[in-house]
């Protein structure tokens, strides 16, 4: 991969476990204030998009793959975290190493768009 292909900046959000006395749930804060680590350059490749009609409402989803340099930070990301790119918050569904040299990580992620 050439550095010129890394055209998008991404950040990761780590959810905080909130116990309200009745249940425990993961909540995310503001992408600007609660991002873990700095913005990273990434290559974004769209995979698919689609619209779903449910109960007279349209829900649009986009799925993309993001490739970033391997680092201590990026290797600590799990599917419980989220990825933010160009103001869109993505749920991470897959993570894999690219190549044998541990130089790149690929994140498959999807987001609902309005």
PDB file of C-alpha atoms in Angstrom:
ATOM      1  CA  UNK A   1       0.000   0.000   0.000  1.00  0.00           C
ATOM      2  CA  UNK A   2       1.278   3.425  -0.914  1.00  0.00           C
ATOM      3  CA  UNK A   3       1.078   6.359   1.528  1.00  0.00           C
ATOM      4  CA  UNK A   4      -0.854   8.330  -1.102  1.00  0.00           C
ATOM      5  CA  UNK A   5      -3.784   5.929  -0.677  1.00  0.00           C
ATOM      6  CA  UNK A   6      -4.170   6.943   2.979  1.00  0.00           C
ATOM      7  CA  UNK A   7      -6.576   9.845   2.380  1.00  0.00           C
ATOM      8  CA  UNK A   8      -8.939   9.690   5.361  1.00  0.00           C
ATOM      9  CA  UNK A   9      -8.399  10.424   9.035  1.00  0.00           C
ATOM     10  CA  UNK A  10      -9.980   8.106  11.587  1.00  0.00           C
ATOM     11  CA  UNK A  11     -10.249   7.977  15.352  1.00  0.00           C
ATOM     12  CA  UNK A  12     -11.457   5.259  17.669  1.00  0.00           C
ATOM     13  CA  UNK A  13     -13.983   5.487  20.493  1.00  0.00           C
ATOM     14  CA  UNK A  14     -13.895   3.167  23.463  1.00  0.00           C
ATOM     15  CA  UNK A  15     -17.233   2.576  25.131  1.00  0.00           C
ATOM     16  CA  UNK A  16     -17.634   3.089  28.864  1.00  0.00           C
ATOM     17  CA  UNK A  17     -19.643   0.557  30.872  1.00  0.00           C
ATOM     18  CA  UNK A  18     -22.519   2.339  32.612  1.00  0.00           C
ATOM     19  CA  UNK A  19     -24.445   0.670  35.446  1.00  0.00           C
ATOM     20  CA  UNK A  20     -27.705   2.489  36.150  1.00  0.00           C
ATOM     21  CA  UNK A  21     -28.793   0.046  38.853  1.00  0.00           C
ATOM     22  CA  UNK A  22     -31.118  -1.891  36.564  1.00  0.00           C
ATOM     23  CA  UNK A  23     -28.791  -2.869  33.775  1.00  0.00           C
ATOM     24  CA  UNK A  24     -25.303  -2.430  32.443  1.00  0.00           C
ATOM     25  CA  UNK A  25     -24.810  -0.926  29.018  1.00  0.00           C
ATOM     26  CA  UNK A  26     -21.965   0.449  26.957  1.00  0.00           C
ATOM     27  CA  UNK A  27     -22.200   4.157  26.162  1.00  0.00           C
ATOM     28  CA  UNK A  28     -20.037   6.307  23.915  1.00  0.00           C
ATOM     29  CA  UNK A  29     -19.235   9.925  24.432  1.00  0.00           C
ATOM     30  CA  UNK A  30     -18.480  12.701  22.026  1.00  0.00           C
ATOM     31  CA  UNK A  31     -16.048  11.715  19.227  1.00  0.00           C
ATOM     32  CA  UNK A  32     -13.998  14.875  19.786  1.00  0.00           C
ATOM     33  CA  UNK A  33     -13.696  14.630  23.576  1.00  0.00           C
ATOM     34  CA  UNK A  34     -13.691  10.876  24.135  1.00  0.00           C
ATOM     35  CA  UNK A  35     -11.601   9.547  21.259  1.00  0.00           C
ATOM     36  CA  UNK A  36      -8.733   7.284  22.236  1.00  0.00           C
ATOM     37  CA  UNK A  37      -5.478   8.290  20.660  1.00  0.00           C
ATOM     38  CA  UNK A  38      -4.784  10.782  17.889  1.00  0.00           C
ATOM     39  CA  UNK A  39      -6.323  10.907  14.430  1.00  0.00           C
ATOM     40  CA  UNK A  40      -4.742   8.317  12.142  1.00  0.00           C
ATOM     41  CA  UNK A  41      -4.449   8.233   8.371  1.00  0.00           C
ATOM     42  CA  UNK A  42      -6.400   5.395   6.758  1.00  0.00           C
ATOM     43  CA  UNK A  43      -7.385   4.004   3.399  1.00  0.00           C
ATOM     44  CA  UNK A  44     -11.188   3.696   3.135  1.00  0.00           C
ATOM     45  CA  UNK A  45     -12.741   1.291   0.648  1.00  0.00           C
ATOM     46  CA  UNK A  46     -16.541   1.253   0.388  1.00  0.00           C
ATOM     47  CA  UNK A  47     -17.963  -2.273   0.369  1.00  0.00           C
ATOM     48  CA  UNK A  48     -21.708  -1.812   0.129  1.00  0.00           C
ATOM     49  CA  UNK A  49     -24.606   0.445   0.869  1.00  0.00           C
ATOM     50  CA  UNK A  50     -28.279  -0.226   1.116  1.00  0.00           C
ATOM     51  CA  UNK A  51     -31.662   0.918   2.245  1.00  0.00           C
ATOM     52  CA  UNK A  52     -34.083  -1.040   4.386  1.00  0.00           C
ATOM     53  CA  UNK A  53     -37.790  -0.256   4.684  1.00  0.00           C
ATOM     54  CA  UNK A  54     -39.212  -1.042   8.115  1.00  0.00           C
ATOM     55  CA  UNK A  55     -42.407   0.281   9.654  1.00  0.00           C
ATOM     56  CA  UNK A  56     -42.724   2.960   6.962  1.00  0.00           C
ATOM     57  CA  UNK A  57     -39.214   4.270   7.663  1.00  0.00           C
ATOM     58  CA  UNK A  58     -36.104   4.120   5.543  1.00  0.00           C
ATOM     59  CA  UNK A  59     -32.824   3.125   7.172  1.00  0.00           C
ATOM     60  CA  UNK A  60     -29.656   3.486   5.113  1.00  0.00           C
ATOM     61  CA  UNK A  61     -26.445   1.619   5.932  1.00  0.00           C
ATOM     62  CA  UNK A  62     -22.935   1.883   4.560  1.00  0.00           C
ATOM     63  CA  UNK A  63     -20.150  -0.638   5.022  1.00  0.00           C
ATOM     64  CA  UNK A  64     -16.473   0.057   4.422  1.00  0.00           C
ATOM     65  CA  UNK A  65     -13.027  -1.327   5.075  1.00  0.00           C
ATOM     66  CA  UNK A  66     -10.408   0.878   6.713  1.00  0.00           C
ATOM     67  CA  UNK A  67      -6.708   0.042   6.546  1.00  0.00           C
ATOM     68  CA  UNK A  68      -4.399   1.687   9.102  1.00  0.00           C
ATOM     69  CA  UNK A  69      -0.809   1.222  10.172  1.00  0.00           C
ATOM     70  CA  UNK A  70      -0.352  -1.391  12.894  1.00  0.00           C
ATOM     71  CA  UNK A  71       0.525   0.169  16.272  1.00  0.00           C
ATOM     72  CA  UNK A  72       0.032  -0.554  19.956  1.00  0.00           C
ATOM     73  CA  UNK A  73      -3.119   1.574  19.830  1.00  0.00           C
ATOM     74  CA  UNK A  74      -4.667   0.034  16.719  1.00  0.00           C
ATOM     75  CA  UNK A  75      -3.853  -3.498  17.839  1.00  0.00           C
ATOM     76  CA  UNK A  76      -5.785  -2.878  21.084  1.00  0.00           C
ATOM     77  CA  UNK A  77      -9.017  -2.040  19.218  1.00  0.00           C
ATOM     78  CA  UNK A  78     -11.817  -4.617  19.480  1.00  0.00           C
ATOM     79  CA  UNK A  79     -15.287  -4.889  17.907  1.00  0.00           C
ATOM     80  CA  UNK A  80     -16.639  -3.334  21.125  1.00  0.00           C
ATOM     81  CA  UNK A  81     -14.999  -0.051  20.071  1.00  0.00           C
ATOM     82  CA  UNK A  82     -16.156   2.312  17.335  1.00  0.00           C
ATOM     83  CA  UNK A  83     -14.434   4.061  14.459  1.00  0.00           C
ATOM     84  CA  UNK A  84     -15.087   7.680  13.431  1.00  0.00           C
ATOM     85  CA  UNK A  85     -14.319   8.857   9.895  1.00  0.00           C
ATOM     86  CA  UNK A  86     -15.418  12.153   8.342  1.00  0.00           C
ATOM     87  CA  UNK A  87     -17.944  12.693  11.131  1.00  0.00           C
ATOM     88  CA  UNK A  88     -19.612   9.295  10.688  1.00  0.00           C
ATOM     89  CA  UNK A  89     -19.497   6.807  13.564  1.00  0.00           C
ATOM     90  CA  UNK A  90     -19.022   3.193  12.449  1.00  0.00           C
ATOM     91  CA  UNK A  91     -19.609  -0.049  14.375  1.00  0.00           C
ATOM     92  CA  UNK A  92     -16.632  -2.367  13.924  1.00  0.00           C
ATOM     93  CA  UNK A  93     -17.586  -5.851  12.765  1.00  0.00           C
ATOM     94  CA  UNK A  94     -14.215  -7.328  11.803  1.00  0.00           C
ATOM     95  CA  UNK A  95     -10.492  -6.834  12.372  1.00  0.00           C
ATOM     96  CA  UNK A  96      -7.654  -8.616  10.608  1.00  0.00           C
ATOM     97  CA  UNK A  97      -3.908  -8.346  10.108  1.00  0.00           C
ATOM     98  CA  UNK A  98      -2.825  -7.761   6.532  1.00  0.00           C
ATOM     99  CA  UNK A  99       0.378  -9.504   5.616  1.00  0.00           C
ATOM    100  CA  UNK A 100       2.883 -11.346   7.761  1.00  0.00           C
ATOM    101  CA  UNK A 101       4.868  -8.283   8.783  1.00  0.00           C
ATOM    102  CA  UNK A 102       2.219  -6.814  11.146  1.00  0.00           C
ATOM    103  CA  UNK A 103       2.403  -3.536   9.287  1.00  0.00           C
ATOM    104  CA  UNK A 104      -1.305  -3.036   8.502  1.00  0.00           C
ATOM    105  CA  UNK A 105      -4.651  -3.683  10.188  1.00  0.00           C
ATOM    106  CA  UNK A 106      -7.953  -3.795   8.330  1.00  0.00           C
ATOM    107  CA  UNK A 107     -11.209  -2.853  10.060  1.00  0.00           C
ATOM    108  CA  UNK A 108     -14.549  -3.750   8.519  1.00  0.00           C
ATOM    109  CA  UNK A 109     -17.182  -1.354   9.819  1.00  0.00           C
ATOM    110  CA  UNK A 110     -20.727  -0.218   9.102  1.00  0.00           C
ATOM    111  CA  UNK A 111     -22.752   2.865   9.918  1.00  0.00           C
ATOM    112  CA  UNK A 112     -26.341   4.017   9.691  1.00  0.00           C
ATOM    113  CA  UNK A 113     -26.721   7.219   7.731  1.00  0.00           C
ATOM    114  CA  UNK A 114     -29.653   9.553   7.519  1.00  0.00           C
TER     115      UNK A 114
END
